[in-house]
Amino acid sequence: MDAHNAGRTARSLELLHSLSYFVPEVENRLVEAGLAPGRMGYFAGRSAPMGAVGAGVVTATFYNFSPAVIESVIPRAWGLATPAAVVDARYRAVGEAYVRLLGESVTNSPEMAEAAELASIAARGIPGVEGRPLYAGYAGVEWPDTPHLAFWHALTLLREYRGDGHVAALQTAGLSGLESLITHTATGFGFQKKFAMTRRAWTQDQWDSASDSLRDREILDARGELTADGKELRELVEDLTDDLALAPWAALGEDGAARLVELATPWRDVIVAAGVFPAGVFGPKVGTSR
């Protein structure tokens, strides 16, 4: 298993993790646990395995969100619900969403159990927590005992491990959080611009100022598209991210990874077809090979 194929495998499974940010079950359960509706659920829900951290830690680890929007809900969230209660509510909600979307015939199937085992082999092949703060938080969560939640937990460990490495790659490339968002959007593989701005809570002035800085560095051209240097820089980021996330997929091996993708792709397609992800989320090149 080389780093490029490992990266393609991780990206092909991403939506089976990230549905947790969009399904209504998660917000409903988090509100029941005491959190306020809206953005608080995302920031507290995702960061809760790290404990009752402050806004600075969430800003650092999430990387491309406006600090102001994080400060509006963190650490206030921890006065409304404990991190342990938030983790429990979120995991229960994801389990419920999987059952609703895929049906018990899938979540209780031998195929789901096999996928959970394969994903777990990869996740347990992660070599350590050094430099991986979000992964480290999730590594401390007890493994679920139902196959579909064990599957999601393993994917989450792999996603946050990769994400921590991605932040390191972006910093190596000299891209701030906002600059990384702008350049990723410009590749056509990330969020669409309007969704990126509103979801990450950046103002038009902030976006324009960072874009001007990228033009001064000849990373963006006058139209806001990546220059040749910008494309090379983004390729460097993605290659380094793949390299830093290789270990667990190497532990699983090419055959295991291919079987995992074979099992999980129909579930991913069902979830996409169910309209879990809002219109306008993804750039025009999502779904193409890279």
PDB file of C-alpha atoms in Angstrom, residues 13-282:
ATOM      1  CA  LEU A  13     -14.646   6.573   3.080  1.00  0.00           C
ATOM      2  CA  GLU A  14     -14.789  10.165   4.346  1.00  0.00           C
ATOM      3  CA  LEU A  15     -18.538  10.691   3.937  1.00  0.00           C
ATOM      4  CA  LEU A  16     -19.300   7.680   6.123  1.00  0.00           C
ATOM      5  CA  HIS A  17     -17.616   9.567   8.945  1.00  0.00           C
ATOM      6  CA  SER A  18     -18.721  13.103   8.130  1.00  0.00           C
ATOM      7  CA  LEU A  19     -22.436  12.336   7.981  1.00  0.00           C
ATOM      8  CA  SER A  20     -22.218  12.906  11.756  1.00  0.00           C
ATOM      9  CA  TYR A  21     -22.008  16.660  11.092  1.00  0.00           C
ATOM     10  CA  PHE A  22     -25.253  16.774   9.121  1.00  0.00           C
ATOM     11  CA  VAL A  23     -27.766  14.203  10.364  1.00  0.00           C
ATOM     12  CA  PRO A  24     -30.537  15.618  12.592  1.00  0.00           C
ATOM     13  CA  GLU A  25     -30.121  12.872  15.186  1.00  0.00           C
ATOM     14  CA  VAL A  26     -26.836  14.371  16.364  1.00  0.00           C
ATOM     15  CA  GLU A  27     -28.154  17.852  17.047  1.00  0.00           C
ATOM     16  CA  ASN A  28     -31.284  16.435  18.672  1.00  0.00           C
ATOM     17  CA  ARG A  29     -29.303  14.259  21.072  1.00  0.00           C
ATOM     18  CA  LEU A  30     -26.831  17.024  21.885  1.00  0.00           C
ATOM     19  CA  VAL A  31     -29.649  19.448  22.667  1.00  0.00           C
ATOM     20  CA  GLU A  32     -31.195  16.779  24.899  1.00  0.00           C
ATOM     21  CA  ALA A  33     -27.832  16.573  26.679  1.00  0.00           C
ATOM     22  CA  GLY A  34     -28.003  20.308  27.401  1.00  0.00           C
ATOM     23  CA  LEU A  35     -26.215  22.063  24.535  1.00  0.00           C
ATOM     24  CA  ALA A  36     -27.743  24.982  22.672  1.00  0.00           C
ATOM     25  CA  PRO A  37     -28.945  24.268  19.130  1.00  0.00           C
ATOM     26  CA  GLY A  38     -26.819  25.364  16.199  1.00  0.00           C
ATOM     27  CA  ARG A  39     -23.050  25.674  15.973  1.00  0.00           C
ATOM     28  CA  MET A  40     -22.395  24.690  19.570  1.00  0.00           C
ATOM     29  CA  GLY A  41     -23.214  21.082  18.774  1.00  0.00           C
ATOM     30  CA  TYR A  42     -20.559  20.858  16.080  1.00  0.00           C
ATOM     31  CA  PHE A  43     -17.732  22.424  18.028  1.00  0.00           C
ATOM     32  CA  ALA A  44     -18.527  20.778  21.361  1.00  0.00           C
ATOM     33  CA  GLY A  45     -19.488  17.476  19.752  1.00  0.00           C
ATOM     34  CA  ARG A  46     -16.294  17.080  17.790  1.00  0.00           C
ATOM     35  CA  SER A  47     -13.931  18.428  20.452  1.00  0.00           C
ATOM     36  CA  ALA A  48     -15.504  16.711  23.498  1.00  0.00           C
ATOM     37  CA  PRO A  49     -13.137  13.698  23.486  1.00  0.00           C
ATOM     38  CA  MET A  50     -10.299  16.144  24.272  1.00  0.00           C
ATOM     39  CA  GLY A  51     -12.121  17.248  27.452  1.00  0.00           C
ATOM     40  CA  ALA A  52     -13.330  20.698  28.492  1.00  0.00           C
ATOM     41  CA  VAL A  53     -10.815  22.544  26.335  1.00  0.00           C
ATOM     42  CA  GLY A  54     -10.884  26.252  25.645  1.00  0.00           C
ATOM     43  CA  ALA A  55     -11.600  28.066  22.410  1.00  0.00           C
ATOM     44  CA  GLY A  56      -7.905  28.332  21.590  1.00  0.00           C
ATOM     45  CA  VAL A  57      -7.435  24.572  21.532  1.00  0.00           C
ATOM     46  CA  VAL A  58     -10.487  24.096  19.322  1.00  0.00           C
ATOM     47  CA  THR A  59      -9.299  26.846  16.967  1.00  0.00           C
ATOM     48  CA  ALA A  60      -5.853  25.267  16.761  1.00  0.00           C
ATOM     49  CA  THR A  61      -7.050  21.731  16.074  1.00  0.00           C
ATOM     50  CA  PHE A  62      -9.991  22.541  13.785  1.00  0.00           C
ATOM     51  CA  TYR A  63      -7.701  25.045  12.009  1.00  0.00           C
ATOM     52  CA  ASN A  64      -9.800  26.709   9.295  1.00  0.00           C
ATOM     53  CA  PHE A  65     -12.714  28.141  11.304  1.00  0.00           C
ATOM     54  CA  SER A  66     -13.011  31.771  12.320  1.00  0.00           C
ATOM     55  CA  PRO A  67     -11.839  32.053  15.946  1.00  0.00           C
ATOM     56  CA  ALA A  68     -14.788  34.361  16.659  1.00  0.00           C
ATOM     57  CA  VAL A  69     -17.411  31.693  15.960  1.00  0.00           C
ATOM     58  CA  ILE A  70     -15.619  29.184  18.176  1.00  0.00           C
ATOM     59  CA  GLU A  71     -15.307  31.718  20.985  1.00  0.00           C
ATOM     60  CA  SER A  72     -19.068  32.289  20.795  1.00  0.00           C
ATOM     61  CA  VAL A  73     -19.787  28.726  22.002  1.00  0.00           C
ATOM     62  CA  ILE A  74     -16.600  27.385  23.625  1.00  0.00           C
ATOM     63  CA  PRO A  75     -16.044  27.107  26.593  1.00  0.00           C
ATOM     64  CA  ARG A  76     -19.674  28.042  27.331  1.00  0.00           C
ATOM     65  CA  ALA A  77     -20.746  24.593  26.132  1.00  0.00           C
ATOM     66  CA  TRP A  78     -18.980  22.873  29.042  1.00  0.00           C
ATOM     67  CA  GLY A  79     -21.183  24.695  31.512  1.00  0.00           C
ATOM     68  CA  LEU A  80     -24.233  23.183  29.804  1.00  0.00           C
ATOM     69  CA  ALA A  81     -23.066  19.593  29.323  1.00  0.00           C
ATOM     70  CA  THR A  82     -19.986  17.675  30.373  1.00  0.00           C
ATOM     71  CA  PRO A  83     -17.642  16.391  27.658  1.00  0.00           C
ATOM     72  CA  ALA A  84     -18.460  12.805  28.684  1.00  0.00           C
ATOM     73  CA  ALA A  85     -22.197  13.422  28.247  1.00  0.00           C
ATOM     74  CA  VAL A  86     -21.570  15.041  24.868  1.00  0.00           C
ATOM     75  CA  VAL A  87     -19.480  12.099  23.658  1.00  0.00           C
ATOM     76  CA  ASP A  88     -22.129   9.631  24.769  1.00  0.00           C
ATOM     77  CA  ALA A  89     -24.957  11.589  23.133  1.00  0.00           C
ATOM     78  CA  ARG A  90     -23.076  11.990  19.864  1.00  0.00           C
ATOM     79  CA  TYR A  91     -22.172   8.319  19.555  1.00  0.00           C
ATOM     80  CA  ARG A  92     -25.731   7.232  20.315  1.00  0.00           C
ATOM     81  CA  ALA A  93     -27.029   9.663  17.705  1.00  0.00           C
ATOM     82  CA  VAL A  94     -24.643   8.429  15.020  1.00  0.00           C
ATOM     83  CA  GLY A  95     -25.747   4.857  15.726  1.00  0.00           C
ATOM     84  CA  GLU A  96     -29.375   5.890  15.334  1.00  0.00           C
ATOM     85  CA  ALA A  97     -28.629   7.712  12.072  1.00  0.00           C
ATOM     86  CA  TYR A  98     -26.848   4.686  10.614  1.00  0.00           C
ATOM     87  CA  VAL A  99     -29.848   2.487  11.416  1.00  0.00           C
ATOM     88  CA  ARG A 100     -32.298   5.007   9.925  1.00  0.00           C
ATOM     89  CA  LEU A 101     -30.313   5.519   6.734  1.00  0.00           C
ATOM     90  CA  LEU A 102     -29.094   1.981   6.069  1.00  0.00           C
ATOM     91  CA  GLY A 103     -31.620  -0.153   7.913  1.00  0.00           C
ATOM     92  CA  GLU A 104     -31.059  -2.846  10.514  1.00  0.00           C
ATOM     93  CA  SER A 105     -30.562  -5.433   7.785  1.00  0.00           C
ATOM     94  CA  VAL A 106     -27.312  -3.612   6.958  1.00  0.00           C
ATOM     95  CA  THR A 107     -26.195  -2.444  10.405  1.00  0.00           C
ATOM     96  CA  ASN A 108     -26.664  -5.971  11.791  1.00  0.00           C
ATOM     97  CA  SER A 109     -25.240  -7.735   8.743  1.00  0.00           C
ATOM     98  CA  PRO A 110     -22.106  -9.884   8.445  1.00  0.00           C
ATOM     99  CA  GLU A 111     -20.846  -7.321   5.931  1.00  0.00           C
ATOM    100  CA  MET A 112     -21.012  -4.522   8.494  1.00  0.00           C
ATOM    101  CA  ALA A 113     -19.216  -6.701  11.038  1.00  0.00           C
ATOM    102  CA  GLU A 114     -16.530  -7.435   8.452  1.00  0.00           C
ATOM    103  CA  ALA A 115     -16.170  -3.756   7.566  1.00  0.00           C
ATOM    104  CA  ALA A 116     -15.904  -2.857  11.245  1.00  0.00           C
ATOM    105  CA  GLU A 117     -13.164  -5.438  11.713  1.00  0.00           C
ATOM    106  CA  LEU A 118     -11.206  -4.197   8.692  1.00  0.00           C
ATOM    107  CA  ALA A 119     -11.527  -0.539   9.695  1.00  0.00           C
ATOM    108  CA  SER A 120     -10.512  -1.475  13.242  1.00  0.00           C
ATOM    109  CA  ILE A 121      -7.365  -3.216  12.002  1.00  0.00           C
ATOM    110  CA  ALA A 122      -6.382  -0.003  10.242  1.00  0.00           C
ATOM    111  CA  ALA A 123      -7.253   2.209  13.214  1.00  0.00           C
ATOM    112  CA  ARG A 124      -5.385  -0.011  15.647  1.00  0.00           C
ATOM    113  CA  GLY A 125      -2.392   0.253  13.313  1.00  0.00           C
ATOM    114  CA  ILE A 126      -2.013   3.967  14.090  1.00  0.00           C
ATOM    115  CA  PRO A 127       1.448   4.166  15.648  1.00  0.00           C
ATOM    116  CA  GLY A 128       0.824   6.738  18.404  1.00  0.00           C
ATOM    117  CA  VAL A 129      -0.651  10.029  19.531  1.00  0.00           C
ATOM    118  CA  GLU A 130       2.432  12.238  19.191  1.00  0.00           C
ATOM    119  CA  GLY A 131       1.493  15.487  17.472  1.00  0.00           C
ATOM    120  CA  ARG A 132      -2.079  14.275  16.874  1.00  0.00           C
ATOM    121  CA  PRO A 133      -4.277  16.017  19.474  1.00  0.00           C
ATOM    122  CA  LEU A 134      -7.715  15.352  17.990  1.00  0.00           C
ATOM    123  CA  TYR A 135      -6.852  11.733  17.285  1.00  0.00           C
ATOM    124  CA  ALA A 136      -5.497  11.407  20.818  1.00  0.00           C
ATOM    125  CA  GLY A 137      -8.840  12.526  22.215  1.00  0.00           C
ATOM    126  CA  TYR A 138     -10.767   9.930  20.235  1.00  0.00           C
ATOM    127  CA  ALA A 139      -8.204   7.246  20.994  1.00  0.00           C
ATOM    128  CA  GLY A 140      -9.280   7.582  24.627  1.00  0.00           C
ATOM    129  CA  VAL A 141     -12.939   6.820  23.820  1.00  0.00           C
ATOM    130  CA  GLU A 142     -13.980   3.268  24.631  1.00  0.00           C
ATOM    131  CA  TRP A 143     -14.566   1.146  21.547  1.00  0.00           C
ATOM    132  CA  PRO A 144     -18.294   0.637  20.837  1.00  0.00           C
ATOM    133  CA  ASP A 145     -19.581  -2.923  21.017  1.00  0.00           C
ATOM    134  CA  THR A 146     -22.003  -2.733  18.068  1.00  0.00           C
ATOM    135  CA  PRO A 147     -20.538  -3.254  14.571  1.00  0.00           C
ATOM    136  CA  HIS A 148     -21.929  -0.133  12.908  1.00  0.00           C
ATOM    137  CA  LEU A 149     -20.706   2.138  15.720  1.00  0.00           C
ATOM    138  CA  ALA A 150     -17.348   0.353  15.859  1.00  0.00           C
ATOM    139  CA  PHE A 151     -17.129   0.977  12.109  1.00  0.00           C
ATOM    140  CA  TRP A 152     -17.858   4.696  12.539  1.00  0.00           C
ATOM    141  CA  HIS A 153     -15.489   4.973  15.503  1.00  0.00           C
ATOM    142  CA  ALA A 154     -12.657   3.381  13.527  1.00  0.00           C
ATOM    143  CA  LEU A 155     -13.304   5.715  10.585  1.00  0.00           C
ATOM    144  CA  THR A 156     -13.293   8.644  12.993  1.00  0.00           C
ATOM    145  CA  LEU A 157      -9.952   7.641  14.473  1.00  0.00           C
ATOM    146  CA  LEU A 158      -8.522   7.370  10.963  1.00  0.00           C
ATOM    147  CA  ARG A 159     -10.063  10.680   9.906  1.00  0.00           C
ATOM    148  CA  GLU A 160      -8.818  12.664  12.891  1.00  0.00           C
ATOM    149  CA  TYR A 161      -5.362  11.079  12.664  1.00  0.00           C
ATOM    150  CA  ARG A 162      -5.216  12.123   9.025  1.00  0.00           C
ATOM    151  CA  GLY A 163      -6.646  15.544   9.843  1.00  0.00           C
ATOM    152  CA  ASP A 164      -3.998  16.250  12.465  1.00  0.00           C
ATOM    153  CA  GLY A 165      -1.343  15.384   9.895  1.00  0.00           C
ATOM    154  CA  HIS A 166      -3.077  17.598   7.344  1.00  0.00           C
ATOM    155  CA  VAL A 167      -2.760  20.583   9.691  1.00  0.00           C
ATOM    156  CA  ALA A 168       0.955  19.866   9.984  1.00  0.00           C
ATOM    157  CA  ALA A 169       1.225  19.733   6.191  1.00  0.00           C
ATOM    158  CA  LEU A 170      -0.620  23.041   5.807  1.00  0.00           C
ATOM    159  CA  GLN A 171       1.687  24.712   8.299  1.00  0.00           C
ATOM    160  CA  THR A 172       4.692  23.262   6.509  1.00  0.00           C
ATOM    161  CA  ALA A 173       3.348  24.888   3.331  1.00  0.00           C
ATOM    162  CA  GLY A 174       2.940  28.224   5.125  1.00  0.00           C
ATOM    163  CA  LEU A 175      -0.847  28.351   4.811  1.00  0.00           C
ATOM    164  CA  SER A 176      -2.969  29.796   7.603  1.00  0.00           C
ATOM    165  CA  GLY A 177      -6.340  28.297   8.397  1.00  0.00           C
ATOM    166  CA  LEU A 178      -8.221  30.738   6.181  1.00  0.00           C
ATOM    167  CA  GLU A 179      -5.614  30.507   3.406  1.00  0.00           C
ATOM    168  CA  SER A 180      -5.844  26.737   3.487  1.00  0.00           C
ATOM    169  CA  LEU A 181      -9.630  26.950   3.114  1.00  0.00           C
ATOM    170  CA  ILE A 182      -9.414  29.393   0.211  1.00  0.00           C
ATOM    171  CA  THR A 183      -6.825  27.360  -1.681  1.00  0.00           C
ATOM    172  CA  HIS A 184      -8.649  24.086  -1.053  1.00  0.00           C
ATOM    173  CA  THR A 185     -11.866  25.617  -2.364  1.00  0.00           C
ATOM    174  CA  ALA A 186      -9.944  26.824  -5.426  1.00  0.00           C
ATOM    175  CA  THR A 187      -8.897  23.255  -6.272  1.00  0.00           C
ATOM    176  CA  GLY A 188     -12.538  22.342  -6.972  1.00  0.00           C
ATOM    177  CA  PHE A 189     -12.373  19.379  -4.572  1.00  0.00           C
ATOM    178  CA  GLY A 190     -13.291  21.225  -1.395  1.00  0.00           C
ATOM    179  CA  PHE A 191     -16.383  23.117  -0.340  1.00  0.00           C
ATOM    180  CA  GLN A 192     -17.934  25.567  -2.739  1.00  0.00           C
ATOM    181  CA  LYS A 193     -16.886  29.117  -1.861  1.00  0.00           C
ATOM    182  CA  LYS A 194     -20.212  30.346  -0.475  1.00  0.00           C
ATOM    183  CA  PHE A 195     -20.638  27.279   1.717  1.00  0.00           C
ATOM    184  CA  ALA A 196     -17.015  27.482   2.881  1.00  0.00           C
ATOM    185  CA  MET A 197     -17.368  31.103   3.951  1.00  0.00           C
ATOM    186  CA  THR A 198     -20.651  30.648   5.811  1.00  0.00           C
ATOM    187  CA  ARG A 199     -19.863  27.255   7.353  1.00  0.00           C
ATOM    188  CA  ARG A 200     -16.443  28.404   8.555  1.00  0.00           C
ATOM    189  CA  ALA A 201     -17.883  31.820   9.539  1.00  0.00           C
ATOM    190  CA  TRP A 202     -15.469  34.087   7.688  1.00  0.00           C
ATOM    191  CA  THR A 203     -16.604  37.541   6.559  1.00  0.00           C
ATOM    192  CA  GLN A 204     -16.279  38.721   2.974  1.00  0.00           C
ATOM    193  CA  ASP A 205     -13.634  41.248   4.056  1.00  0.00           C
ATOM    194  CA  GLN A 206     -11.586  38.538   5.785  1.00  0.00           C
ATOM    195  CA  TRP A 207     -11.854  36.260   2.760  1.00  0.00           C
ATOM    196  CA  ASP A 208     -10.891  39.068   0.364  1.00  0.00           C
ATOM    197  CA  SER A 209      -7.927  40.151   2.485  1.00  0.00           C
ATOM    198  CA  ALA A 210      -6.538  36.614   2.675  1.00  0.00           C
ATOM    199  CA  SER A 211      -7.129  36.164  -1.064  1.00  0.00           C
ATOM    200  CA  ASP A 212      -5.172  39.361  -1.757  1.00  0.00           C
ATOM    201  CA  SER A 213      -2.295  38.004   0.323  1.00  0.00           C
ATOM    202  CA  LEU A 214      -2.353  34.782  -1.685  1.00  0.00           C
ATOM    203  CA  ARG A 215      -2.272  36.799  -4.913  1.00  0.00           C
ATOM    204  CA  ASP A 216       0.732  38.747  -3.616  1.00  0.00           C
ATOM    205  CA  ARG A 217       2.451  35.399  -3.032  1.00  0.00           C
ATOM    206  CA  GLU A 218       1.426  34.279  -6.559  1.00  0.00           C
ATOM    207  CA  ILE A 219      -0.575  31.358  -5.197  1.00  0.00           C
ATOM    208  CA  LEU A 220      -3.837  32.743  -6.627  1.00  0.00           C
ATOM    209  CA  ASP A 221      -4.266  34.606  -9.892  1.00  0.00           C
ATOM    210  CA  ALA A 222      -6.414  37.677 -10.530  1.00  0.00           C
ATOM    211  CA  ARG A 223      -9.513  35.488 -11.017  1.00  0.00           C
ATOM    212  CA  GLY A 224      -9.025  33.736  -7.687  1.00  0.00           C
ATOM    213  CA  GLU A 225      -7.862  30.505  -9.301  1.00  0.00           C
ATOM    214  CA  LEU A 226      -4.716  28.644  -8.357  1.00  0.00           C
ATOM    215  CA  THR A 227      -1.602  29.576 -10.265  1.00  0.00           C
ATOM    216  CA  ALA A 228       0.911  26.929 -11.313  1.00  0.00           C
ATOM    217  CA  ASP A 229       2.760  27.596  -8.059  1.00  0.00           C
ATOM    218  CA  GLY A 230      -0.514  27.374  -6.144  1.00  0.00           C
ATOM    219  CA  LYS A 231      -1.368  24.026  -7.690  1.00  0.00           C
ATOM    220  CA  GLU A 232       2.101  22.735  -6.883  1.00  0.00           C
ATOM    221  CA  LEU A 233       1.745  23.909  -3.293  1.00  0.00           C
ATOM    222  CA  ARG A 234      -1.618  22.187  -2.856  1.00  0.00           C
ATOM    223  CA  GLU A 235      -0.230  18.994  -4.385  1.00  0.00           C
ATOM    224  CA  LEU A 236       2.632  19.176  -1.898  1.00  0.00           C
ATOM    225  CA  VAL A 237       0.126  19.499   0.953  1.00  0.00           C
ATOM    226  CA  GLU A 238      -1.929  16.528  -0.228  1.00  0.00           C
ATOM    227  CA  ASP A 239       1.137  14.361  -0.846  1.00  0.00           C
ATOM    228  CA  LEU A 240       2.538  15.145   2.595  1.00  0.00           C
ATOM    229  CA  THR A 241      -0.866  14.497   4.173  1.00  0.00           C
ATOM    230  CA  ASP A 242      -0.991  11.099   2.466  1.00  0.00           C
ATOM    231  CA  ASP A 243       2.534  10.309   3.664  1.00  0.00           C
ATOM    232  CA  LEU A 244       1.711  11.253   7.248  1.00  0.00           C
ATOM    233  CA  ALA A 245      -1.454   9.129   7.219  1.00  0.00           C
ATOM    234  CA  LEU A 246       0.014   6.009   5.599  1.00  0.00           C
ATOM    235  CA  ALA A 247       0.802   3.869   8.652  1.00  0.00           C
ATOM    236  CA  PRO A 248      -2.696   2.551   9.480  1.00  0.00           C
ATOM    237  CA  TRP A 249      -3.475   1.691   5.867  1.00  0.00           C
ATOM    238  CA  ALA A 250      -0.145  -0.063   5.495  1.00  0.00           C
ATOM    239  CA  ALA A 251      -1.108  -2.108   8.550  1.00  0.00           C
ATOM    240  CA  LEU A 252      -4.352  -3.136   6.848  1.00  0.00           C
ATOM    241  CA  GLY A 253      -2.731  -3.765   3.461  1.00  0.00           C
ATOM    242  CA  GLU A 254      -3.958  -3.288  -0.083  1.00  0.00           C
ATOM    243  CA  ASP A 255      -6.282  -6.295  -0.133  1.00  0.00           C
ATOM    244  CA  GLY A 256      -7.885  -5.339   3.171  1.00  0.00           C
ATOM    245  CA  ALA A 257      -8.307  -1.720   2.100  1.00  0.00           C
ATOM    246  CA  ALA A 258      -9.824  -2.739  -1.234  1.00  0.00           C
ATOM    247  CA  ARG A 259     -12.284  -5.057   0.522  1.00  0.00           C
ATOM    248  CA  LEU A 260     -13.240  -2.298   2.974  1.00  0.00           C
ATOM    249  CA  VAL A 261     -13.966   0.115   0.131  1.00  0.00           C
ATOM    250  CA  GLU A 262     -15.927  -2.594  -1.702  1.00  0.00           C
ATOM    251  CA  LEU A 263     -18.117  -3.172   1.355  1.00  0.00           C
ATOM    252  CA  ALA A 264     -18.598   0.485   2.272  1.00  0.00           C
ATOM    253  CA  THR A 265     -19.157   2.131  -1.121  1.00  0.00           C
ATOM    254  CA  PRO A 266     -22.827   1.050  -1.452  1.00  0.00           C
ATOM    255  CA  TRP A 267     -23.547   2.431   2.041  1.00  0.00           C
ATOM    256  CA  ARG A 268     -21.883   5.712   1.171  1.00  0.00           C
ATOM    257  CA  ASP A 269     -23.972   5.934  -2.006  1.00  0.00           C
ATOM    258  CA  VAL A 270     -27.202   5.298  -0.072  1.00  0.00           C
ATOM    259  CA  ILE A 271     -26.334   8.058   2.388  1.00  0.00           C
ATOM    260  CA  VAL A 272     -25.547  10.529  -0.392  1.00  0.00           C
ATOM    261  CA  ALA A 273     -28.758   9.617  -2.230  1.00  0.00           C
ATOM    262  CA  ALA A 274     -30.731  10.204   0.990  1.00  0.00           C
ATOM    263  CA  GLY A 275     -29.780  13.893   0.827  1.00  0.00           C
ATOM    264  CA  VAL A 276     -27.763  13.939   4.048  1.00  0.00           C
ATOM    265  CA  PHE A 277     -25.328  16.501   2.653  1.00  0.00           C
ATOM    266  CA  PRO A 278     -26.726  19.955   1.810  1.00  0.00           C
ATOM    267  CA  ALA A 279     -26.768  21.219  -1.763  1.00  0.00           C
ATOM    268  CA  GLY A 280     -23.810  23.426  -2.550  1.00  0.00           C
ATOM    269  CA  VAL A 281     -21.418  21.724  -0.138  1.00  0.00           C
ATOM    270  CA  PHE A 282     -18.899  20.236  -2.517  1.00  0.00           C
TER     271      PHE A 282
END
